[in-house]
GROMACS .gro file of C-alpha atoms in nm:
model
  316
    1MET     CA    1  21.369   4.734   8.866
    2ARG     CA    2  21.677   4.550   8.996
    3ASP     CA    3  21.752   4.645   9.354
    4ILE     CA    4  22.072   4.833   9.283
    5LYS     CA    5  22.322   4.926   9.551
    6LEU     CA    6  22.612   5.158   9.474
    7VAL     CA    7  22.933   5.042   9.641
    8GLU     CA    8  23.213   5.298   9.670
    9VAL     CA    9  23.567   5.169   9.727
   10ARG     CA   10  23.821   5.452   9.746
   11SER     CA   11  24.125   5.228   9.760
   12GLU     CA   12  24.438   5.323   9.568
   13ILE     CA   13  24.689   5.131   9.776
   14ALA     CA   14  24.755   4.869   9.506
   15ALA     CA   15  24.808   5.109   9.216
   16GLY     CA   16  25.146   5.228   9.091
   17THR     CA   17  25.047   5.596   9.081
   18ARG     CA   18  24.853   5.795   9.336
   19GLY     CA   19  24.510   5.946   9.277
   20ALA     CA   20  24.270   5.660   9.198
   21SER     CA   21  24.097   5.714   9.533
   22LEU     CA   22  23.967   6.042   9.388
   23GLY     CA   23  23.802   5.872   9.090
   24ILE     CA   24  23.462   5.827   9.253
   25ASP     CA   25  23.434   6.195   9.339
   26ALA     CA   26  23.550   6.280   8.987
   27LEU     CA   27  23.257   6.072   8.856
   28LYS     CA   28  23.022   6.267   9.084
   29ILE     CA   29  23.160   6.597   8.956
   30ALA     CA   30  23.108   6.471   8.601
   31SER     CA   31  22.745   6.390   8.683
   32LEU     CA   32  22.694   6.746   8.811
   33ASP     CA   33  22.851   6.891   8.498
   34LYS     CA   34  22.610   6.680   8.293
   35THR     CA   35  22.316   6.778   8.520
   36SER     CA   36  22.243   6.412   8.588
   37ASP     CA   37  22.048   6.293   8.892
   38PHE     CA   38  22.227   5.955   8.890
   39PHE     CA   39  22.382   5.987   9.235
   40THR     CA   40  22.053   6.092   9.395
   41ARG     CA   41  21.876   5.778   9.272
   42PHE     CA   42  22.096   5.516   9.436
   43ASP     CA   43  22.193   5.504   9.800
   44PRO     CA   44  22.569   5.437   9.822
   45ILE     CA   45  22.760   5.227  10.073
   46ASN     CA   46  23.122   5.322  10.143
   47VAL     CA   47  23.374   5.042  10.200
   48PRO     CA   48  23.661   5.137  10.435
   49ASP     CA   49  23.996   5.158  10.258
   50ALA     CA   50  24.352   5.120  10.390
   51ASN     CA   51  24.513   5.411  10.208
   52ASN     CA   52  24.674   5.516  10.537
   53PHE     CA   53  24.924   5.233  10.480
   54LEU     CA   54  25.076   5.450  10.206
   55TRP     CA   55  25.216   5.679  10.477
   56LYS     CA   56  25.385   5.392  10.659
   57GLY     CA   57  25.620   5.288  10.381
   58ASN     CA   58  25.621   4.965  10.185
   59LYS     CA   59  25.790   4.655  10.331
   60HIS     CA   60  25.690   4.416  10.050
   61PRO     CA   61  25.869   4.492   9.720
   62HIS     CA   62  25.702   4.204   9.533
   63ALA     CA   63  25.352   4.279   9.665
   64LYS     CA   64  25.345   4.643   9.766
   65TYR     CA   65  25.137   4.722  10.075
   66ILE     CA   66  25.001   4.366  10.080
   67ASP     CA   67  24.914   4.406  10.449
   68GLY     CA   68  24.682   4.695  10.363
   69VAL     CA   69  24.550   4.523  10.050
   70TYR     CA   70  24.453   4.226  10.266
   71GLN     CA   71  24.244   4.454  10.489
   72VAL     CA   72  24.068   4.619  10.196
   73LEU     CA   73  23.990   4.288  10.027
   74LYS     CA   74  23.833   4.156  10.347
   75ASN     CA   75  23.621   4.471  10.373
   76VAL     CA   76  23.505   4.447  10.010
   77TYR     CA   77  23.442   4.074  10.039
   78SER     CA   78  23.217   4.106  10.345
   79THR     CA   79  23.026   4.400  10.194
   80ILE     CA   80  22.956   4.225   9.863
   81GLU     CA   81  22.866   3.896  10.033
   82SER     CA   82  22.606   4.075  10.248
   83LEU     CA   83  22.455   4.260   9.951
   84ARG     CA   84  22.427   3.944   9.742
   85LEU     CA   85  22.266   3.755  10.031
   86GLU     CA   86  22.009   4.037  10.037
   87LYS     CA   87  21.957   3.983   9.662
   88LEU     CA   88  22.087   4.331   9.582
   89PHE     CA   89  22.276   4.412   9.260
   90PRO     CA   90  22.607   4.585   9.344
   91ILE     CA   91  22.735   4.850   9.105
   92VAL     CA   92  23.089   4.897   9.228
   93LEU     CA   93  23.280   5.222   9.181
   94ALA     CA   94  23.639   5.148   9.279
   95GLY     CA   95  23.983   5.299   9.269
   96ASP     CA   96  24.255   5.046   9.199
   97HIS     CA   97  24.161   4.714   9.038
   98SER     CA   98  24.292   4.487   9.315
   99THR     CA   99  23.962   4.525   9.501
  100ALA     CA  100  23.790   4.325   9.226
  101ALA     CA  101  23.925   4.015   9.399
  102GLY     CA  102  23.725   4.104   9.710
  103THR     CA  103  23.416   4.152   9.493
  104ILE     CA  104  23.458   3.810   9.335
  105MET     CA  105  23.520   3.650   9.676
  106GLY     CA  106  23.202   3.809   9.813
  107ILE     CA  107  22.985   3.700   9.520
  108LYS     CA  108  23.113   3.344   9.551
  109ALA     CA  109  23.072   3.332   9.930
  110ALA     CA  110  22.708   3.440   9.906
  111HIS     CA  111  22.625   3.157   9.664
  112PRO     CA  112  22.907   2.900   9.682
  113GLU     CA  113  22.706   2.643   9.489
  114MET     CA  114  22.681   2.868   9.183
  115ARG     CA  115  22.952   2.874   8.915
  116LEU     CA  116  23.079   3.227   8.861
  117GLY     CA  117  23.208   3.364   8.531
  118VAL     CA  118  23.404   3.687   8.489
  119ILE     CA  119  23.412   3.928   8.195
  120TRP     CA  120  23.725   4.139   8.235
  121ILE     CA  121  23.730   4.448   8.011
  122ASP     CA  122  24.081   4.579   8.060
  123ALA     CA  123  24.411   4.654   7.888
  124HIS     CA  124  24.577   4.412   8.132
  125ALA     CA  125  24.524   4.048   8.230
  126ASP     CA  126  24.589   4.109   8.603
  127LEU     CA  127  24.715   3.751   8.645
  128HIS     CA  128  25.045   3.828   8.817
  129THR     CA  129  25.152   3.695   9.156
  130PRO     CA  130  25.423   3.807   9.399
  131TYR     CA  131  25.644   3.544   9.231
  132THR     CA  132  25.603   3.689   8.879
  133THR     CA  133  25.522   4.060   8.906
  134PRO     CA  134  25.763   4.302   8.739
  135SER     CA  135  25.632   4.601   8.938
  136GLY     CA  136  25.501   4.469   9.270
  137ASN     CA  137  25.178   4.663   9.218
  138MET     CA  138  24.892   4.446   9.339
  139HIS     CA  139  24.630   4.589   9.104
  140GLY     CA  140  24.793   4.347   8.859
  141MET     CA  141  24.707   4.042   9.072
  142PRO     CA  142  24.332   4.013   9.144
  143LEU     CA  143  24.250   3.732   8.902
  144ALA     CA  144  24.550   3.529   9.019
  145MET     CA  145  24.416   3.563   9.375
  146CYS     CA  146  24.076   3.432   9.267
  147ILE     CA  147  24.200   3.128   9.073
  148GLN     CA  148  24.442   3.061   9.362
  149THR     CA  149  24.754   3.042   9.149
  150ASP     CA  150  25.113   3.124   9.244
  151ASN     CA  151  25.234   3.054   8.889
  152ARG     CA  152  25.564   2.919   9.023
  153ASP     CA  153  25.635   2.780   8.674
  154CYS     CA  154  25.722   3.138   8.577
  155GLU     CA  155  25.884   3.245   8.904
  156VAL     CA  156  26.127   3.537   8.879
  157ASN     CA  157  26.093   3.687   9.230
  158GLN     CA  158  26.159   3.554   9.578
  159PRO     CA  159  25.905   3.727   9.803
  160THR     CA  160  25.976   3.740  10.175
  161GLN     CA  161  25.817   3.497  10.416
  162GLU     CA  162  25.586   3.767  10.550
  163THR     CA  163  25.474   3.858  10.196
  164VAL     CA  164  25.398   3.492  10.123
  165GLN     CA  165  25.199   3.461  10.446
  166TYR     CA  166  24.979   3.756  10.348
  167TRP     CA  167  24.944   3.620   9.993
  168GLU     CA  168  24.825   3.287  10.130
  169LYS     CA  169  24.573   3.463  10.357
  170ILE     CA  170  24.442   3.671  10.065
  171LYS     CA  171  24.385   3.363   9.848
  172LYS     CA  172  24.182   3.209  10.132
  173ILE     CA  173  23.944   3.503  10.189
  174GLY     CA  174  23.595   3.360  10.161
  175GLY     CA  175  23.718   3.001  10.179
  176ASP     CA  176  24.021   2.797  10.082
  177ALA     CA  177  23.923   2.714   9.725
  178PRO     CA  178  23.941   2.889   9.388
  179LYS     CA  179  23.655   3.136   9.358
  180ILE     CA  180  23.647   3.100   8.979
  181LYS     CA  181  23.783   2.857   8.725
  182ALA     CA  182  24.048   3.013   8.500
  183GLN     CA  183  23.854   2.899   8.193
  184ASP     CA  184  23.555   3.097   8.322
  185ILE     CA  185  23.739   3.425   8.259
  186VAL     CA  186  23.674   3.615   7.935
  187PHE     CA  187  23.902   3.904   7.846
  188ILE     CA  188  23.800   4.192   7.622
  189SER     CA  189  24.064   4.431   7.480
  190VAL     CA  190  24.349   4.288   7.690
  191ARG     CA  191  24.666   4.390   7.507
  192ASP     CA  192  24.944   4.460   7.756
  193THR     CA  193  25.061   4.134   7.913
  194GLU     CA  194  25.388   3.983   8.032
  195ALA     CA  195  25.519   3.631   7.968
  196PRO     CA  196  25.398   3.480   8.301
  197GLU     CA  197  25.044   3.599   8.223
  198ASP     CA  198  25.066   3.472   7.865
  199PHE     CA  199  25.168   3.134   8.010
  200LEU     CA  200  24.849   3.115   8.219
  201ILE     CA  201  24.628   3.241   7.937
  202LYS     CA  202  24.762   2.966   7.711
  203LYS     CA  203  24.759   2.700   7.984
  204TYR     CA  204  24.391   2.754   8.064
  205GLY     CA  205  24.275   2.858   7.718
  206ILE     CA  206  24.140   3.191   7.839
  207LYS     CA  207  23.957   3.370   7.559
  208ASN     CA  208  24.058   3.727   7.477
  209PHE     CA  209  23.850   3.933   7.236
  210THR     CA  210  24.105   4.181   7.101
  211THR     CA  211  24.017   4.537   7.007
  212GLU     CA  212  24.044   4.430   6.643
  213GLU     CA  213  23.795   4.147   6.698
  214VAL     CA  214  23.555   4.387   6.868
  215ARG     CA  215  23.564   4.601   6.554
  216ASN     CA  216  23.560   4.320   6.301
  217LEU     CA  217  23.288   4.112   6.465
  218GLY     CA  218  23.085   4.402   6.604
  219ILE     CA  219  22.970   4.470   6.958
  220THR     CA  220  22.659   4.252   6.945
  221LYS     CA  221  22.846   3.943   6.825
  222VAL     CA  222  23.135   3.988   7.068
  223ALA     CA  223  22.894   4.027   7.359
  224ALA     CA  224  22.700   3.718   7.249
  225GLU     CA  225  23.018   3.512   7.209
  226ALA     CA  226  23.159   3.630   7.543
  227LEU     CA  227  22.838   3.531   7.720
  228SER     CA  228  22.825   3.203   7.529
  229THR     CA  229  23.181   3.122   7.639
  230LEU     CA  230  23.045   3.140   7.994
  231GLY     CA  231  22.747   2.921   7.905
  232ASP     CA  232  22.811   2.685   8.197
  233CYS     CA  233  22.818   2.967   8.451
  234ASP     CA  234  22.521   3.044   8.676
  235GLN     CA  235  22.635   3.398   8.756
  236ILE     CA  236  22.847   3.655   8.571
  237TYR     CA  237  23.044   3.949   8.707
  238ILE     CA  238  23.160   4.226   8.471
  239SER     CA  239  23.462   4.437   8.562
  240PHE     CA  240  23.531   4.741   8.343
  241ASP     CA  241  23.871   4.906   8.382
  242VAL     CA  242  23.880   5.243   8.208
  243ASP     CA  243  24.230   5.167   8.075
  244SER     CA  244  24.055   4.935   7.828
  245LEU     CA  245  23.988   5.262   7.646
  246ASP     CA  246  24.250   5.378   7.399
  247SER     CA  247  24.537   5.581   7.546
  248SER     CA  248  24.441   5.877   7.326
  249ILE     CA  249  24.129   5.919   7.540
  250SER     CA  250  24.238   5.752   7.864
  251MET     CA  251  24.504   5.979   8.007
  252GLY     CA  252  24.306   5.995   8.332
  253THR     CA  253  24.412   5.648   8.444
  254GLY     CA  254  24.733   5.506   8.585
  255THR     CA  255  24.833   5.271   8.303
  256PRO     CA  256  24.702   5.387   7.962
  257VAL     CA  257  24.772   5.158   7.664
  258ALA     CA  258  24.737   5.224   7.292
  259ASN     CA  259  24.501   5.034   7.060
  260GLY     CA  260  24.207   5.029   7.301
  261LEU     CA  261  23.834   5.074   7.275
  262THR     CA  262  23.659   5.399   7.193
  263VAL     CA  263  23.414   5.542   7.445
  264LYS     CA  264  23.128   5.450   7.211
  265GLU     CA  265  23.249   5.089   7.182
  266ALA     CA  266  23.290   5.054   7.559
  267LEU     CA  267  22.948   5.204   7.623
  268GLU     CA  268  22.774   4.978   7.372
  269LEU     CA  269  22.965   4.672   7.496
  270ASN     CA  270  22.875   4.719   7.862
  271THR     CA  271  22.511   4.808   7.792
  272GLU     CA  272  22.479   4.493   7.580
  273LEU     CA  273  22.655   4.256   7.822
  274ILE     CA  274  22.455   4.367   8.125
  275LYS     CA  275  22.130   4.259   7.960
  276ASP     CA  276  22.215   3.896   8.042
  277LYS     CA  277  22.005   3.790   8.340
  278ARG     CA  278  22.301   3.600   8.491
  279VAL     CA  279  22.494   3.922   8.546
  280CYS     CA  280  22.490   3.983   8.921
  281CYS     CA  281  22.743   4.265   8.963
  282TRP     CA  282  22.906   4.535   8.748
  283GLU     CA  283  23.209   4.744   8.829
  284ILE     CA  284  23.407   5.042   8.698
  285VAL     CA  285  23.763   5.109   8.818
  286GLU     CA  286  24.087   5.307   8.784
  287VAL     CA  287  23.962   5.660   8.706
  288ASN     CA  288  24.246   5.889   8.823
  289PRO     CA  289  24.166   6.260   8.787
  290THR     CA  290  24.516   6.368   8.898
  291LEU     CA  291  24.649   6.241   8.566
  292ASP     CA  292  24.368   6.395   8.363
  293SER     CA  293  24.282   6.722   8.192
  294GLU     CA  294  23.946   6.889   8.263
  295ASN     CA  295  23.805   6.565   8.412
  296LEU     CA  296  23.766   6.415   8.065
  297MET     CA  297  23.816   6.052   8.170
  298ALA     CA  298  23.559   6.081   8.448
  299GLU     CA  299  23.309   6.240   8.211
  300ASN     CA  300  23.353   5.957   7.959
  301ALA     CA  301  23.344   5.698   8.236
  302PHE     CA  302  23.029   5.851   8.384
  303ASP     CA  303  22.854   5.827   8.045
  304ILE     CA  304  22.936   5.455   8.042
  305LEU     CA  305  22.826   5.411   8.404
  306GLU     CA  306  22.493   5.587   8.350
  307ALA     CA  307  22.413   5.409   8.022
  308THR     CA  308  22.504   5.068   8.162
  309THR     CA  309  22.288   5.121   8.469
  310LYS     CA  310  21.998   5.233   8.249
  311SER     CA  311  22.036   4.918   8.037
  312LEU     CA  312  22.030   4.707   8.353
  313VAL     CA  313  21.712   4.873   8.477
  314ASP     CA  314  21.538   4.873   8.137
  315ASN     CA  315  21.607   4.506   8.070
  316PHE     CA  316  21.514   4.360   8.406
   0.00000   0.00000   0.00000
């Protein structure tokens, strides 16, 4: 059995709506409702968040609460680096998606000589920077942090000097170099992007398997092609944002988008992808029970979490 370590990150500081910090406990409630022993089988580690910054007011309109985000990313980075050095497999339960940057930074720092690929199952590309963001919400920036881009070609904002200083520090967490190559990102079901993100996707030739392709090609083929696209990578990290699910079933998340995956498709996709022996970390993010009805999103997300973990254990 893989030595699995549950990592709980209750950060919601980088999301546009409040409540994602409650997602982990909503998953635990879902497990109780389903009489599952999942959370008794794996000893969790809790990463300190910086949600207290939300009470202080935001001073960075183009990178909201970036001072707090910087703290959280450092905490996640050091936690994941330590776990990977101990040869543990982190299953990360997180609030807002910005913390994925800290996860990537930690994986890379533990094994800097290994090329890291990322499978990003999400409605959004999360390639914005303080110079391009339309909202200022930093859960739309983690991949830009990790490829160390500012995307000044598409600049529409003029962030303050202090914002830029924090942005530069964030990009350097774990070392002053890109943690991943942009071409080593594979998107699945990304369908809500802005022009600056489209520019980077085209510039680097980042592959996106649309929801239609998932259905037309089938889960097995899409998983195989996604993994094949990362054929030169030594390690693979999978990040599953629940807003990749269709908005008809994903009300319990901050940014639902139509034309997404079904729960069955997401479950089969993650359980298939995690069979690859190069996968070293899996993550689920952005469950927000305050936006939900009867904890439906958490129950669906828990089914995916439990099935994916079982696939990991069964195929070791």
